[in-house]
Coordinates of C-alpha atoms and ligand atoms in Angstrom, one line a residue:
X1 CA -18.9 23.5 -24.8
X2 CA -19.2 25.8 -21.9
X3 CA -18.9 24.0 -18.5
X4 CA -20.6 25.3 -15.3
X5 CA -18.5 26.2 -12.3
X6 CA -18.8 23.0 -10.1
X7 CA -18.7 23.9 -6.4
X8 CA -19.7 20.3 -5.2
X9 CA -18.1 18.9 -2.1
X10 CA -17.3 15.4 -3.7
X11 CA -17.1 14.0 -6.2
X12 CA -16.0 17.3 -7.4
X13 CA -14.3 19.3 -10.1
X14 CA -11.6 17.6 -12.1
X15 CA -9.2 19.9 -14.3
X16 CA -10.7 19.8 -17.8
X17 CA -7.3 18.9 -19.2
X18 CA -7.2 16.0 -17.1
X19 CA -10.6 14.8 -18.3
X20 CA -9.5 15.4 -21.9
X21 CA -6.3 13.4 -21.4
X22 CA -8.3 10.5 -20.0
X23 CA -10.7 10.7 -22.8
X24 CA -7.9 10.8 -25.5
X25 CA -6.3 7.7 -23.9
X26 CA -9.4 5.8 -23.0
X27 CA -9.6 3.6 -26.0
X28 CA -5.9 3.5 -27.1
X29 CA -3.6 4.1 -24.1
X30 CA -0.4 5.7 -25.3
X31 CA -0.7 3.9 -28.6
X32 CA -0.7 0.5 -27.0
X33 CA -3.9 -0.4 -28.8
X34 CA -5.7 -1.2 -25.5
X35 CA -7.3 0.8 -22.8
X36 CA -5.4 1.1 -19.4
X37 CA -8.5 -0.2 -17.8
X38 CA -8.5 -3.5 -19.7
X39 CA -4.8 -4.6 -19.3
X40 CA -3.4 -6.4 -16.3
X41 CA -2.7 -4.6 -13.1
X42 CA 0.4 -6.7 -13.0
X43 CA 1.8 -5.7 -16.5
X44 CA 4.4 -3.0 -17.3
X45 CA 1.8 -0.4 -18.6
X46 CA -0.2 -0.2 -15.5
X47 CA 2.8 -0.7 -13.3
X48 CA 4.3 2.6 -14.5
X49 CA 1.1 4.4 -13.7
X50 CA 0.8 2.9 -10.2
X51 CA 4.4 3.6 -9.3
X52 CA 4.4 7.1 -10.7
X53 CA 1.3 7.9 -8.6
X54 CA 3.1 6.6 -5.5
X55 CA 6.3 8.5 -6.3
X56 CA 4.4 11.7 -7.0
X57 CA 2.6 11.6 -3.7
X58 CA 5.8 11.1 -2.0
X59 CA 7.5 13.9 -3.8
X60 CA 4.6 16.5 -3.5
X61 CA 4.0 15.8 0.3
X62 CA 7.7 15.5 0.9
X63 CA 7.1 12.2 2.5
X64 CA 10.1 10.8 4.6
X65 CA 11.6 7.5 3.6
X66 CA 10.2 5.7 6.6
X67 CA 6.6 6.0 5.4
X68 CA 4.6 3.8 3.0
X69 CA 1.9 5.2 0.5
X70 CA -1.0 2.8 0.1
X71 CA -4.0 2.8 -2.3
X72 CA -7.0 1.1 -0.9
X73 CA -10.6 0.9 -1.8
X74 CA -13.7 1.5 0.5
X75 CA -13.3 5.2 0.7
X76 CA -12.3 7.1 3.8
X77 CA -15.3 5.3 5.4
X78 CA -13.3 2.0 5.4
X79 CA -10.4 3.7 7.2
X80 CA -12.7 4.7 10.1
X81 CA -12.7 1.0 10.8
X82 CA -9.2 0.0 9.5
X83 CA -7.5 2.5 11.7
X84 CA -8.8 1.2 15.0
X85 CA -8.6 -2.5 13.7
X86 CA -4.9 -2.1 12.9
X87 CA -3.6 0.5 15.3
X88 CA -5.3 -0.2 18.6
X89 CA -3.0 -2.2 20.8
X90 CA -2.5 -3.1 24.4
X91 CA -5.5 -1.8 26.4
X92 CA -7.3 -1.0 23.2
X93 CA -8.0 2.7 23.7
X94 CA -7.6 5.7 21.4
X95 CA -8.2 9.4 21.5
X96 CA -10.5 11.3 19.1
X97 CA -11.3 15.0 18.7
X98 CA -14.9 15.4 17.9
X99 CA -14.9 18.4 15.5
X100 CA -18.0 17.7 13.5
X101 CA -19.9 15.4 11.3
X102 CA -16.9 13.4 10.0
X103 CA -15.1 13.1 13.1
X104 CA -18.3 11.8 14.7
X105 CA -18.6 9.0 12.0
X106 CA -14.9 8.1 12.6
X107 CA -15.7 7.9 16.4
X108 CA -18.8 5.8 15.9
X109 CA -16.9 3.2 14.0
X110 CA -13.9 3.2 16.3
X111 CA -16.1 2.6 19.2
X112 CA -17.0 -0.7 17.7
X113 CA -13.3 -1.8 18.1
X114 CA -12.3 -0.4 21.4
X115 CA -12.5 2.2 24.1
X116 CA -12.6 5.8 22.8
X117 CA -11.7 8.9 24.7
X118 CA -13.1 12.1 23.3
X119 CA -10.3 14.7 24.1
X120 CA -12.3 17.5 22.6
X121 CA -15.9 17.9 21.9
X122 CA -17.1 20.8 19.9
X123 CA -20.9 19.9 20.1
X124 CA -21.3 22.7 22.7
X125 CA -20.3 25.3 20.2
X126 CA -22.1 23.7 17.3
X127 CA -18.7 22.9 15.8
X128 CA -18.0 26.5 15.0
X129 CA -14.5 26.5 16.3
X130 CA -11.5 24.1 16.9
X131 CA -9.5 23.7 20.0
X132 CA -6.2 25.2 20.4
X133 CA -3.7 22.5 19.4
X134 CA -1.7 23.1 22.5
X135 CA -4.7 22.0 24.6
X136 CA -4.9 18.6 22.9
X137 CA -3.0 15.9 24.7
X138 CA -3.2 12.3 24.4
X139 CA -4.5 10.2 27.3
X140 CA -2.5 7.6 29.2
X141 CA -2.2 4.3 27.2
X142 CA -3.8 5.7 24.1
X143 CA -2.8 3.9 20.9
X144 CA -3.3 7.0 18.7
X145 CA -4.9 10.4 18.5
X146 CA -7.3 11.0 15.6
X147 CA -8.2 14.5 14.1
X148 CA -10.2 15.4 11.1
X149 CA -8.0 18.1 9.4
X150 CA -10.9 19.7 7.6
X151 CA -14.6 19.2 8.4
X152 CA -16.1 19.1 4.8
X153 CA -19.8 19.8 6.2
X154 CA -19.1 22.3 8.9
X155 CA -16.4 24.2 7.0
X156 CA -13.7 24.2 9.8
X157 CA -10.0 23.4 9.3
X158 CA -7.0 23.0 11.5
X159 CA -4.4 25.5 10.8
X160 CA -1.8 23.8 13.1
X161 CA -1.8 20.4 14.6
X162 CA -1.4 19.1 18.1
X163 CA 1.9 17.7 19.2
X164 CA 1.0 14.2 20.5
X165 CA 4.7 13.2 21.4
X166 CA 5.1 9.4 21.2
X167 CA 1.4 8.7 20.5
X168 CA 0.9 8.6 16.8
X169 CA -1.3 11.4 15.4
X170 CA -3.7 10.1 12.8
X171 CA -5.5 12.6 10.4
X172 CA -8.4 12.3 8.1
X173 CA -7.4 14.6 5.3
X174 CA -10.1 13.6 2.9
X175 CA -11.1 17.2 2.1
X176 CA -7.7 19.0 2.1
X177 CA -5.0 16.6 1.2
X178 CA -2.5 18.2 -1.0
X179 CA -4.3 21.6 -0.8
X180 CA -1.5 22.9 1.4
X181 CA 1.9 21.9 2.7
X182 CA 2.0 19.6 5.9
X183 CA 4.8 18.2 7.8
X184 CA 4.1 14.5 7.3
X185 CA 6.8 13.5 9.9
X186 CA 4.3 14.8 12.5
X187 CA 1.8 12.1 11.7
X188 CA 1.7 8.5 12.2
X189 CA -1.0 8.1 9.5
X190 CA -2.8 10.3 7.1
X191 CA -5.7 9.1 5.0
X192 CA -7.9 10.7 2.3
X193 CA -10.4 9.7 -0.2
X194 CA -9.3 10.9 -3.7
X195 CA -12.6 12.5 -4.9
X196 CA -11.9 16.1 -3.8
X197 CA -8.5 17.2 -4.3
X198 CA -6.9 14.2 -6.0
X199 CA -9.3 12.6 -8.6
X200 CA -12.4 10.5 -9.0
X201 CA -13.8 8.3 -6.1
X202 CA -12.7 4.8 -5.8
X203 CA -9.3 5.1 -4.3
X204 CA -8.2 6.2 -0.8
X205 CA -4.7 7.2 -0.1
X206 CA -3.1 6.1 3.1
X207 CA 0.2 7.2 4.3
X208 CA 1.5 5.3 7.2
X209 CA 4.8 5.4 9.2
X210 CA 6.4 2.0 8.7
X211 CA 6.8 1.1 12.4
X212 CA 3.0 1.2 12.7
X213 CA 2.7 -1.7 10.2
X214 CA 4.0 -3.9 12.9
X215 CA 0.8 -3.3 14.8
X216 CA -1.4 -5.0 12.2
X217 CA -2.6 -8.4 13.6
X218 CA -2.1 -11.6 11.5
X219 CA -5.6 -12.4 12.4
X220 CA -7.0 -9.4 10.4
X221 CA -8.8 -10.3 7.1
X222 CA -6.2 -9.7 4.5
X223 CA -7.8 -6.6 2.8
X224 CA -8.2 -5.1 6.2
X225 CA -4.5 -5.2 7.1
X226 CA -2.2 -2.2 6.3
X227 CA 0.7 -4.7 6.6
X228 CA -0.7 -6.8 3.7
X229 CA -1.2 -3.7 1.6
X230 CA 2.2 -2.3 2.2
X231 CA 4.0 -5.6 1.6
X232 CA 2.5 -5.9 -1.7
X233 CA 2.8 -2.3 -2.8
X234 CA -1.1 -2.0 -2.8
X235 CA -1.3 -4.9 -5.3
X236 CA -2.4 -7.6 -3.0
X237 CA -5.6 -7.7 -5.0
X238 CA -6.8 -5.8 -8.0
X239 CA -6.4 -2.1 -7.3
X240 CA -9.0 0.6 -8.5
X241 CA -7.0 1.1 -11.7
X242 CA -9.1 3.9 -13.3
X243 CA -9.1 6.4 -10.3
X244 CA -5.3 5.7 -9.8
X245 CA -4.6 6.6 -13.4
X246 CA -6.7 9.8 -13.1
X247 CA -5.0 10.7 -9.9
X248 CA -1.6 10.3 -11.4
X249 CA -2.5 12.8 -14.1
X250 CA -3.8 15.3 -11.4
X251 CA -0.6 14.8 -9.4
X252 CA 1.4 15.8 -12.4
X253 CA -0.7 18.8 -12.9
X254 CA -0.1 19.8 -9.2
X255 CA 3.7 19.4 -9.8
X256 CA 3.5 21.4 -13.0
X257 CA 1.9 24.3 -11.0
X258 CA 4.6 24.4 -8.5
X259 CA 3.5 21.8 -5.9
X260 CA 1.7 22.0 -2.6
X261 CA 3.0 25.4 -1.5
X262 CA 2.0 27.1 -4.8
X263 CA -1.4 25.4 -4.8
X264 CA -1.9 26.6 -1.1
X265 CA -1.3 30.1 -2.1
X266 CA -3.9 30.0 -4.8
X267 CA -6.4 28.2 -2.4
X268 CA -5.8 30.9 0.2
X269 CA -6.5 33.6 -2.3
X270 CA -9.8 31.9 -3.5
X271 CA -11.0 31.4 0.1
X272 CA -10.2 35.1 1.0
X273 CA -12.2 36.4 -1.9
X274 CA -15.3 34.4 -0.9
X275 CA -15.1 35.0 2.8
X276 CA -14.7 38.8 2.0
X277 CA -17.8 38.7 -0.1
X278 CA -19.7 37.1 2.9
X279 CA -18.2 39.5 5.5
X280 CA -18.7 42.6 3.4
X281 CA -22.4 41.9 2.5
X282 CA -23.8 44.0 5.4
X283 CA -25.3 40.9 7.0
X284 CA -27.0 39.6 4.0
X285 CA -24.7 36.6 4.0
X286 CA -23.5 35.2 7.3
X287 CA -20.6 32.8 8.1
X288 CA -21.3 30.5 11.1
X289 CA -17.6 29.7 11.6
X290 CA -15.2 31.4 13.9
X291 CA -12.7 33.4 11.7
X292 CA -9.4 31.7 12.7
X293 CA -10.8 28.2 11.9
X294 CA -12.5 28.9 8.5
X295 CA -11.8 26.3 6.0
X296 CA -10.0 27.2 2.7
X297 CA -11.6 24.2 1.1
X298 CA -15.4 24.2 2.1
X299 CA -16.8 27.7 2.7
X300 CA -20.2 27.5 4.4
X301 CA -22.5 30.3 4.9
X302 CA -26.2 31.3 5.5
X303 CA -28.5 33.9 4.1
X304 CA -29.8 36.1 7.0
X305 CA -33.3 35.5 5.5
X306 CA -33.0 31.6 5.2
X307 CA -36.2 31.5 3.3
X308 CA -34.2 33.0 0.3
X309 CA -31.6 30.1 0.3
X310 CA -33.4 27.9 -2.1
X311 CA -34.0 30.9 -4.5
X312 CA -30.3 31.7 -4.2
X313 CA -29.2 28.2 -5.0
X314 CA -31.5 27.9 -7.9
X315 CA -30.7 31.2 -9.5
X316 CA -27.0 30.5 -9.1
X317 CA -27.4 27.2 -10.9
X318 CA -29.2 29.1 -13.8
X319 CA -26.1 31.3 -13.9
X320 CA -23.7 28.3 -14.3
X321 CA -22.7 28.1 -10.6
X322 CA -23.6 24.6 -9.4
X323 CA -23.3 22.4 -6.2
X324 CA -23.8 25.4 -3.7
X325 CA -26.5 23.7 -1.5
X326 CA -25.1 23.0 1.9
X327 CA -25.1 19.4 3.3
X328 CA -28.6 18.0 3.8
X329 CA -27.8 17.7 7.5
X330 CA -27.2 21.4 8.1
X331 CA -28.7 23.3 5.2
X332 CA -27.4 26.7 4.0
X333 CA -25.0 27.2 1.3
X334 CA -21.5 25.7 0.8
X335 CA -18.9 26.3 -1.9
X336 CA -16.3 23.7 -2.2
X337 CA -12.9 25.4 -3.5
X338 CA -10.7 22.3 -4.0
X339 CA -7.6 22.6 -6.0
X340 CA -9.3 22.4 -9.4
X341 CA -11.5 25.4 -8.8
X342 CA -10.2 28.5 -10.5
X343 CA -10.2 32.2 -9.1
X344 CA -12.3 32.9 -12.2
X345 CA -15.0 30.5 -10.7
X346 CA -14.9 32.2 -7.3
X347 CA -15.1 35.6 -8.9
X348 CA -18.1 34.5 -10.9
X349 CA -19.7 33.3 -7.6
X350 CA -19.0 36.4 -5.6
X351 CA -20.3 38.6 -8.4
X352 CA -23.5 36.7 -8.5
X353 CA -23.7 36.9 -4.7
X354 CA -23.4 40.8 -5.0
X355 CA -26.1 41.0 -7.6
X356 CA -28.4 38.8 -5.7
X357 CA -28.0 40.7 -2.5
X358 CA -28.7 43.9 -4.3
X359 CA -31.9 42.5 -5.8
X360 CA -33.1 40.9 -2.6
X361 CA -31.6 43.0 0.2
Ligands
PMP1 N1 -14.1 12.2 5.8 C1 -14.2 13.4 5.3 C2 -13.7 14.6 5.9 C3 -15.2 13.5 4.3 O1 -15.3 14.7 3.7 C4 -15.7 12.3 3.7 C5 -16.6 12.4 2.5 N2 -17.2 13.6 2.2 C6 -15.4 11.1 4.3 C7 -14.5 11.0 5.4 C8 -16.0 9.9 3.8 O2 -15.4 9.5 2.6 P1 -15.9 8.4 1.7 O3 -17.2 8.8 1.1 O4 -14.8 8.3 0.6 O5 -16.0 7.0 2.4

């Protein structure tokens, strides 16, 4: 069966060998006679999967010992609320960088929990650039400072992060976790829904520095408390076993391929190929994002003649290139180049773009 190249923003491509391994083991998991998704989450078979997934994340992200890795449901969206619920202490204020659509959603939820300072607002430049990290300083009494490491809709990505001193830096890495190396010790908390670089939807990875667990109030509902999840190794309740299993397999593939730095190199190359095709199209395709902030994960562009965009997207799909429609809030085109996308897929896309420009230019 030939598969299309899937450029969707999430849920998104999963390596085909992982899909095959899931399929082969779905009915009879490693000759146990049962599926992994029908055995107890407290038994030895699932236990191995769960703990391997935690260890692989720690290893691949080089996470220091004073951090916990948690698996929580509810998507990154639940984290928009859990972060302020757990981490806002004292005068209950926190700092946020407004870098685009996802940062805005995080801000909207945080405002329900306390007082929010916007330390940078990109709405003036239509979120086409990010601030210089050196210019981002936490406010007096702030509980934490929140950034969105990659804006999935706007296609901008932080290349270096602010130094926030004693104020914990919190990052939404939903769309670029494990796509490159980051120094985890610079962050108080990192979170990411799995459905882009790590697996299917249904599990969110939260990496939290252990001293911050002391901030979770005893009055929080159990599921909403990081301290509760950490104390029980994310087994306070039934975890999302299927996505965690799939994530474990994907993490194994990342390790086989040489880890985060090897993956980053491949991702850089893919993005370069696509941005060059846009920049060298003599204005037929246009990138709205400032060069130094361009995302390696979500490449967004317009056609100079916007009326051709629906035709471009339709013909691309007919040529086995799917998921290229920009987010409904902004329109245009977007190709998501997460870890599972191959250079072959990107080459197929740029070759189609060249043909389309010649035909319609
Ligand atoms: N943050 C970012 C950067 C995202 O891209 C997304 C989803 N596309 C979310 C948060 C929300 O994630 P979820 O749908 O898992 O709640």
